[in-house]
Coordinates of C-alpha atoms in Angstrom, one line a residue:
X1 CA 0.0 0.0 0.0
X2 CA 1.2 3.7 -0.8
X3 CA 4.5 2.2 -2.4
X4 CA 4.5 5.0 -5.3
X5 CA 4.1 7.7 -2.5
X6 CA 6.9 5.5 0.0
X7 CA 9.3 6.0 -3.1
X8 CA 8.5 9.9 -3.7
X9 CA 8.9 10.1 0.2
X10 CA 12.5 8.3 -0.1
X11 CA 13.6 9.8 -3.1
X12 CA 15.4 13.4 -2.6
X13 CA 13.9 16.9 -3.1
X14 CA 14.5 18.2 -6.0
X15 CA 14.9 22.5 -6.6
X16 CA 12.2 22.1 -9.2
X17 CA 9.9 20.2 -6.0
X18 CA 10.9 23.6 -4.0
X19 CA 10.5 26.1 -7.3
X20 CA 7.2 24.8 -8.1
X21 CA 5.5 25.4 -4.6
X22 CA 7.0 28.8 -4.5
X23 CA 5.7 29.6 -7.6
X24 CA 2.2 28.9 -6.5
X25 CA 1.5 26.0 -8.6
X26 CA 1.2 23.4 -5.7
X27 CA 3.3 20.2 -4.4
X28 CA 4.7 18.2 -7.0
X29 CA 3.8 14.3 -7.0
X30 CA 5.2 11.7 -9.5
X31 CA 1.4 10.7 -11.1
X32 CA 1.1 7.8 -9.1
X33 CA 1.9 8.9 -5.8
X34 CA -0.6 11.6 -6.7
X35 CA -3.5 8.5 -7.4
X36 CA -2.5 7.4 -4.2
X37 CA -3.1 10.5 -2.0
X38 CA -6.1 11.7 -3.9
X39 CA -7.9 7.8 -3.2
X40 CA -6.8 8.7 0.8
X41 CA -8.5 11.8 0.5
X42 CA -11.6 10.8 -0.5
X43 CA -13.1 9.2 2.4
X44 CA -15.7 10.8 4.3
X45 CA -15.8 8.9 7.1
X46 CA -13.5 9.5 10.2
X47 CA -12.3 6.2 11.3
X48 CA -11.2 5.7 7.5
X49 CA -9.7 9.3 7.3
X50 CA -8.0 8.5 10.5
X51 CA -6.3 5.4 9.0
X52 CA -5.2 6.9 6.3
X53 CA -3.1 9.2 8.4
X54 CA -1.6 6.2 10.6
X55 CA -0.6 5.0 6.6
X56 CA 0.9 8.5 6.2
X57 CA 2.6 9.0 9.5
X58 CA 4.1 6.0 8.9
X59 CA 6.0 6.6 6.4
X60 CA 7.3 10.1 7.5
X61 CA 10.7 8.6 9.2
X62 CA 11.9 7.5 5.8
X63 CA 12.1 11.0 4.4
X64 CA 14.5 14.2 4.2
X65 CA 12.9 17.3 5.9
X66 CA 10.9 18.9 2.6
X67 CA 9.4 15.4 2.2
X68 CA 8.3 14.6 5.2
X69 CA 7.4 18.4 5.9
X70 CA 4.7 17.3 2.7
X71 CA 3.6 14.1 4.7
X72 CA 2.6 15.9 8.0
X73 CA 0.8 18.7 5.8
X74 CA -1.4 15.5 3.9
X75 CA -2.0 14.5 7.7
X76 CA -2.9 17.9 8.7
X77 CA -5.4 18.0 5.5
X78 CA -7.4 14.6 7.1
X79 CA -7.4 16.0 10.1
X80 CA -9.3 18.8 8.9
X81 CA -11.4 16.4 7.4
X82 CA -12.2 14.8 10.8
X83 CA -9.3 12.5 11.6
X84 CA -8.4 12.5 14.7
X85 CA -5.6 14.9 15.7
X86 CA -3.5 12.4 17.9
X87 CA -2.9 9.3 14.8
X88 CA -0.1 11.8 13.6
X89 CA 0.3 14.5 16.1
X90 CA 3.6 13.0 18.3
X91 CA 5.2 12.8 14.9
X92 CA 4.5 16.0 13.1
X93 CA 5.6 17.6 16.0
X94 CA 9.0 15.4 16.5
X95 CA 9.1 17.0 12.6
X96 CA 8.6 20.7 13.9
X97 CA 11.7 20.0 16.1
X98 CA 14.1 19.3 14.0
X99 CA 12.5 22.0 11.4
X100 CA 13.5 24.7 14.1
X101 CA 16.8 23.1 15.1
X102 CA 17.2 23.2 10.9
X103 CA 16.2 26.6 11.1
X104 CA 18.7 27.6 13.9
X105 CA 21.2 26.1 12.4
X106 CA 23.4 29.0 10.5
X107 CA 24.9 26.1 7.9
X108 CA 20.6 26.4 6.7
X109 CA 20.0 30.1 6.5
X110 CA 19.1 30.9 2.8
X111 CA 18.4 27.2 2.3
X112 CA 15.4 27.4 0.4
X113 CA 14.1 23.7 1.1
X114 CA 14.7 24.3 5.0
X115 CA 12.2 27.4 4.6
X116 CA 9.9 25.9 2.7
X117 CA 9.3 22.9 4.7
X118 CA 8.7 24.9 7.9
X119 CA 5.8 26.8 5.9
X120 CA 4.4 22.8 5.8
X121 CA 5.6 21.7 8.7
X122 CA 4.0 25.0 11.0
X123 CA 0.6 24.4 8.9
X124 CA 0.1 20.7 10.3
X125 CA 1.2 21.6 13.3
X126 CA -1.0 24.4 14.4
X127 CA -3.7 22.2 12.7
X128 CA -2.9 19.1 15.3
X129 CA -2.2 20.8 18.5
X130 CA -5.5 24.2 17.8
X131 CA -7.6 20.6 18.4
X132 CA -5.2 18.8 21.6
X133 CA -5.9 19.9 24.7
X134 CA -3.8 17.4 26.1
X135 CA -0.8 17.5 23.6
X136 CA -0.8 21.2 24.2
X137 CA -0.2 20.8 27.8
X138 CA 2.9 18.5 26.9
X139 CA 5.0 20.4 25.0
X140 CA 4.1 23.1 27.2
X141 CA 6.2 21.1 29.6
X142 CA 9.1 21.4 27.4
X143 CA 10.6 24.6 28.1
X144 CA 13.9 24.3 25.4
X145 CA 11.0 24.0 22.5
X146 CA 9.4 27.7 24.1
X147 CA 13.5 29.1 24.1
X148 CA 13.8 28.1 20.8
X149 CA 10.9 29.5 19.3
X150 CA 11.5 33.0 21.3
X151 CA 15.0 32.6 19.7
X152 CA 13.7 31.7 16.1
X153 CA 10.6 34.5 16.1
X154 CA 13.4 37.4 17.3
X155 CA 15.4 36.4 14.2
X156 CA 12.3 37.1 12.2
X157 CA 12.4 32.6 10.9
X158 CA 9.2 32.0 12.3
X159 CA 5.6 33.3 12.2
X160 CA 3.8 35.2 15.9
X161 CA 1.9 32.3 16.1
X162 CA 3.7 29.4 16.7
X163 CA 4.8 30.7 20.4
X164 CA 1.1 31.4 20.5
X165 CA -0.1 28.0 20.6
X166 CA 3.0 27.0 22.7
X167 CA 1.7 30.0 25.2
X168 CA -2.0 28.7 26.2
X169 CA -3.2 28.3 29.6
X170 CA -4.8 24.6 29.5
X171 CA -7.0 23.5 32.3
X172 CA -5.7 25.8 34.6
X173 CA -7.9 26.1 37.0
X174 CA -8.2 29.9 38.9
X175 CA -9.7 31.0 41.7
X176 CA -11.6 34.0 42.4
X177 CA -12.7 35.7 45.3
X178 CA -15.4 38.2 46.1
X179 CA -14.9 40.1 49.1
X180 CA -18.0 41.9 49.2
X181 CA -20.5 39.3 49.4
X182 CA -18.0 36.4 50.7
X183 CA -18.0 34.1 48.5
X184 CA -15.1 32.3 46.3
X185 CA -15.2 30.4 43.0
X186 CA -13.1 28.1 40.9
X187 CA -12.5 28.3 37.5
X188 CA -11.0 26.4 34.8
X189 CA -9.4 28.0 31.8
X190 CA -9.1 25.9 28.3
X191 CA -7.2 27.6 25.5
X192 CA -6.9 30.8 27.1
X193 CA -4.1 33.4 25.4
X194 CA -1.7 34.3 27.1
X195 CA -3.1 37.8 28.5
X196 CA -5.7 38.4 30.9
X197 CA -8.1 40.0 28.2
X198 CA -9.1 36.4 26.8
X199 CA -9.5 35.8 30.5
X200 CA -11.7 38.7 31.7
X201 CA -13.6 38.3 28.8
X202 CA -14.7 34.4 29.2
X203 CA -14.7 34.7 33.0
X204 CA -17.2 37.7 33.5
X205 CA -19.1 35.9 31.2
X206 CA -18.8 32.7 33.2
X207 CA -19.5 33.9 36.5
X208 CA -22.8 36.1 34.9
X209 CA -24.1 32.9 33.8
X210 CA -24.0 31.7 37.0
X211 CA -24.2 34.0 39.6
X212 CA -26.7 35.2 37.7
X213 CA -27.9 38.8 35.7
X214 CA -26.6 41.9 37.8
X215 CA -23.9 40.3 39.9
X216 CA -22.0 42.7 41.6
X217 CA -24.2 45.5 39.7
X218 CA -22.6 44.4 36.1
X219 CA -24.1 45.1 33.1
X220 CA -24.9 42.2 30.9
X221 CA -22.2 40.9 28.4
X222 CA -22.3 41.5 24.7
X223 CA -22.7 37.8 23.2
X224 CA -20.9 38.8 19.9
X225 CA -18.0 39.4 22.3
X226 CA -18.0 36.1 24.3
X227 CA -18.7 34.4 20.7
X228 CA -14.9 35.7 19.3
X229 CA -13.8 35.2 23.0
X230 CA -14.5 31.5 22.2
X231 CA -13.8 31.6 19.0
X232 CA -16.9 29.7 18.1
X233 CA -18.5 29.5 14.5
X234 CA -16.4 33.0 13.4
X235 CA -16.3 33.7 9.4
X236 CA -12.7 34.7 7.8
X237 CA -14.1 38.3 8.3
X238 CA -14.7 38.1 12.0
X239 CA -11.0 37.4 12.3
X240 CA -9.8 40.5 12.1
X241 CA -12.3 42.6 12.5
X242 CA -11.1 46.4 13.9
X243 CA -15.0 47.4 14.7
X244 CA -14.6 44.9 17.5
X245 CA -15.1 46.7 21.3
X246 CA -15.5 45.1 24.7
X247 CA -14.7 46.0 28.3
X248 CA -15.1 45.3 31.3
X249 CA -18.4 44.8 33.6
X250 CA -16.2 43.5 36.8
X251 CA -12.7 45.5 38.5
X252 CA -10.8 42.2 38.6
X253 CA -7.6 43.0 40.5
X254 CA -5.2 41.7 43.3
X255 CA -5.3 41.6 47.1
X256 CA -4.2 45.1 48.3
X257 CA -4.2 46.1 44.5
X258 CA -7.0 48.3 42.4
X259 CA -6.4 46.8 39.5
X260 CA -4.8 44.0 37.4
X261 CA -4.0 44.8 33.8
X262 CA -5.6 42.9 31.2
X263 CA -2.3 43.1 29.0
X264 CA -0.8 41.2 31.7
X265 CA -0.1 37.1 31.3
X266 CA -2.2 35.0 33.8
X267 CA 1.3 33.3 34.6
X268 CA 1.7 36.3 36.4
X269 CA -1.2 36.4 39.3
X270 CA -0.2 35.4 42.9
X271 CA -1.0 31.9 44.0
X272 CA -3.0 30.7 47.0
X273 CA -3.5 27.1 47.5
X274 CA -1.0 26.5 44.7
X275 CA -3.7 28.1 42.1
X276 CA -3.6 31.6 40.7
X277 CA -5.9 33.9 42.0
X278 CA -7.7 37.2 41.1
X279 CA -10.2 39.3 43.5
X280 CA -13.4 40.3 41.5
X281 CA -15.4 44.0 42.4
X282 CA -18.4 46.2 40.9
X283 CA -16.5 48.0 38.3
X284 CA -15.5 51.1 39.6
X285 CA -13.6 52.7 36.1
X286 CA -14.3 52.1 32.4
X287 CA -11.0 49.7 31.0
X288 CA -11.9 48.6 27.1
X289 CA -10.2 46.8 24.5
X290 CA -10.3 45.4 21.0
X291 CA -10.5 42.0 20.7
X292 CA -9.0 41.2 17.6
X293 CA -5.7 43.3 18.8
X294 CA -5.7 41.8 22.1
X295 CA -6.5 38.0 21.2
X296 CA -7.1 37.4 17.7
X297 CA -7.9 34.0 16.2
X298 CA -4.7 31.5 16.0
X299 CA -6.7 28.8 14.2
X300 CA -10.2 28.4 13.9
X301 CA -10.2 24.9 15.2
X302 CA -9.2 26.4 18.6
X303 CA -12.0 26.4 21.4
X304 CA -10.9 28.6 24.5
X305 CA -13.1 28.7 27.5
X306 CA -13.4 29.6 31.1
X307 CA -16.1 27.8 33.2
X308 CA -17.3 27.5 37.0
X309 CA -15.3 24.1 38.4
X310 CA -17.4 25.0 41.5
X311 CA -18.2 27.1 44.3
X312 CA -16.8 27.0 47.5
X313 CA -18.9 26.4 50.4
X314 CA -18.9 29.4 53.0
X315 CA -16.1 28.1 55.0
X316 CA -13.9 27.4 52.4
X317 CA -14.3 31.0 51.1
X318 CA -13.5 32.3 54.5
X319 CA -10.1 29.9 54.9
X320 CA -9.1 31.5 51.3
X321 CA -10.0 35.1 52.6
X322 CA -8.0 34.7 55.8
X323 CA -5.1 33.6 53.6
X324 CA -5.0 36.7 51.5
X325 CA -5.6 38.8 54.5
X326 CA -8.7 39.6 53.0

């Protein structure tokens, strides 16, 4: 099975391979590796799409960097179509590895084929991990894969948002505490960007829905807003979109603090109980923002949220309170 595309994948890349996809006019396949991948991207179905990436992923050690850069990006393409993310995802992203240790390397810098296969390579990547909650959390693990993308991005070699996806706050749960009526609640962030903006945004909408309407006198939200928030069901045009205004309906700040700055990283709130932590007021001054500058859409397969885990019981509140000198 696949031998025509085995062979293409163990043959060496050619500069007309490389010329033609710069050009615009695709990825060149001999004809019948090309009747091979077109018959795996027919299916419809998910189990069979997913199969046809194990076939695919399979045959990615075998080839140099451009080649298998073209394998992961045919994975990527199922997956898109509904196979699961994880048949190929440990692979691709051994692949995106040594693409940026390729990239680092100064021996590679004009190399045309190294450039080009990280254009493939970063596709299928953001494809697999935008739908991997649990992959995410990982190779967020892996702090020399975040240094060398910080190093990589400064030298301009790779795109904003690759450390993006390497950045998100995956079920990290957060507390919050509201002195004025005594109670405490823990919440659980899911693809959250790394700046409190994404955070305020899901969370006042969270704790709305269920403290219910006028909590803390706030207004209700805007559900456009919580909608992009989410990213949920956005056309190419919401992407971007400059028209796009939210603020805030809580003051969400620190112990002894009036306010914490929603350009801020949630790595950076104080931890109680070994979970961050945030103090949430009636909003006493007017703080807005665009959402499409503050946390634009990575990938549309990415689903953020921020939802109630639970909410303490009165003593538990008052344990938390005591221990923030509240």
């Amino acid at each position: 099975m696949l031998e025509a595309l085995a062979g293409f994948v163990r043959a060496r890349t050619t500069a007309e391979e490389i010329a033609a996809l710069a050009d615009g006019q695709g990825l060149f396949l001999p004809p019948d590796a090309g009747v091979e991948v077109s018959e795996l991207m027919e299916s419809q179905d998910p189990a069979e799409l997913t199969a046809n990436v194990v076939s695919l992923r399979n045959l990615m050690p075998g080839g140099d960097l451009f080649h298998t850069a073209v394998l992961a990006l045919m994975c990527g393409t199922l997956v898109e179509r509904g196979a699961d993310a994880g048949a190929a995802i440990d692979a691709t992203l051994e692949l995106f590895v040594q693409q940026l240790d390729a990239l680092a390397d100064e021996r590679n810098r004009g190399d045309e084929m190294v450039t080009t296969a990280g254009q493939l390579t970063f596709m299928a990547t953001m494809t697999m991990l935008c739908r991997s909650v649990g992959t995410r959390k990982r190779w967020r693990a892996r702090p020399e894969v975040m240094a060398r993308l910080d190093e990589l991005e400064e030298a301009g070699l790779v795109p904003w948002f690759l450390r993006e996806v390497f950045t998100l706050h995956d079920d990290v749960d957060l507390l919050v505490l509201d002195a004025k009526n005594r109670r405490a609640f823990q919440f659980r962030m899911i693809g959250v960007r790394d700046r409190l903006y994404h955070c305020y945004a899901l969370l006042q909408d969270a704790l709305l829905r269920h403290a219910g309407p006028g909590y803390l006198d706030a207004e209700p939200v805007d559900p456009e807003m919580v909608r992009f928030a989410r990213n949920r069901d956005l056309a190419e045009d919401d992407f971007s979109n400059q028209d796009l205004h939210d603020h805030l309906r809580f003051n969400f700040a620190l112990p002894g603090t009036l306010f914490m700055p929603g350009s801020a990283s949630p790595s950076e709130l104080p931890t109680v109980d070994g979970l961050p932590l945030l103090m949430v007021e009636p909003k006493g001054m007017s703080i807005n923002w665009n959402p499409a500058n503050m946390y634009g859409v990575v990938h549309e397969a990415l689903q953020a949220s921020v939802e109630l885990v639970r909410e303490l019981d009165r003593a538990q509140a008052d344990a938390l309170f005591a221990k923030c000198g509240v």
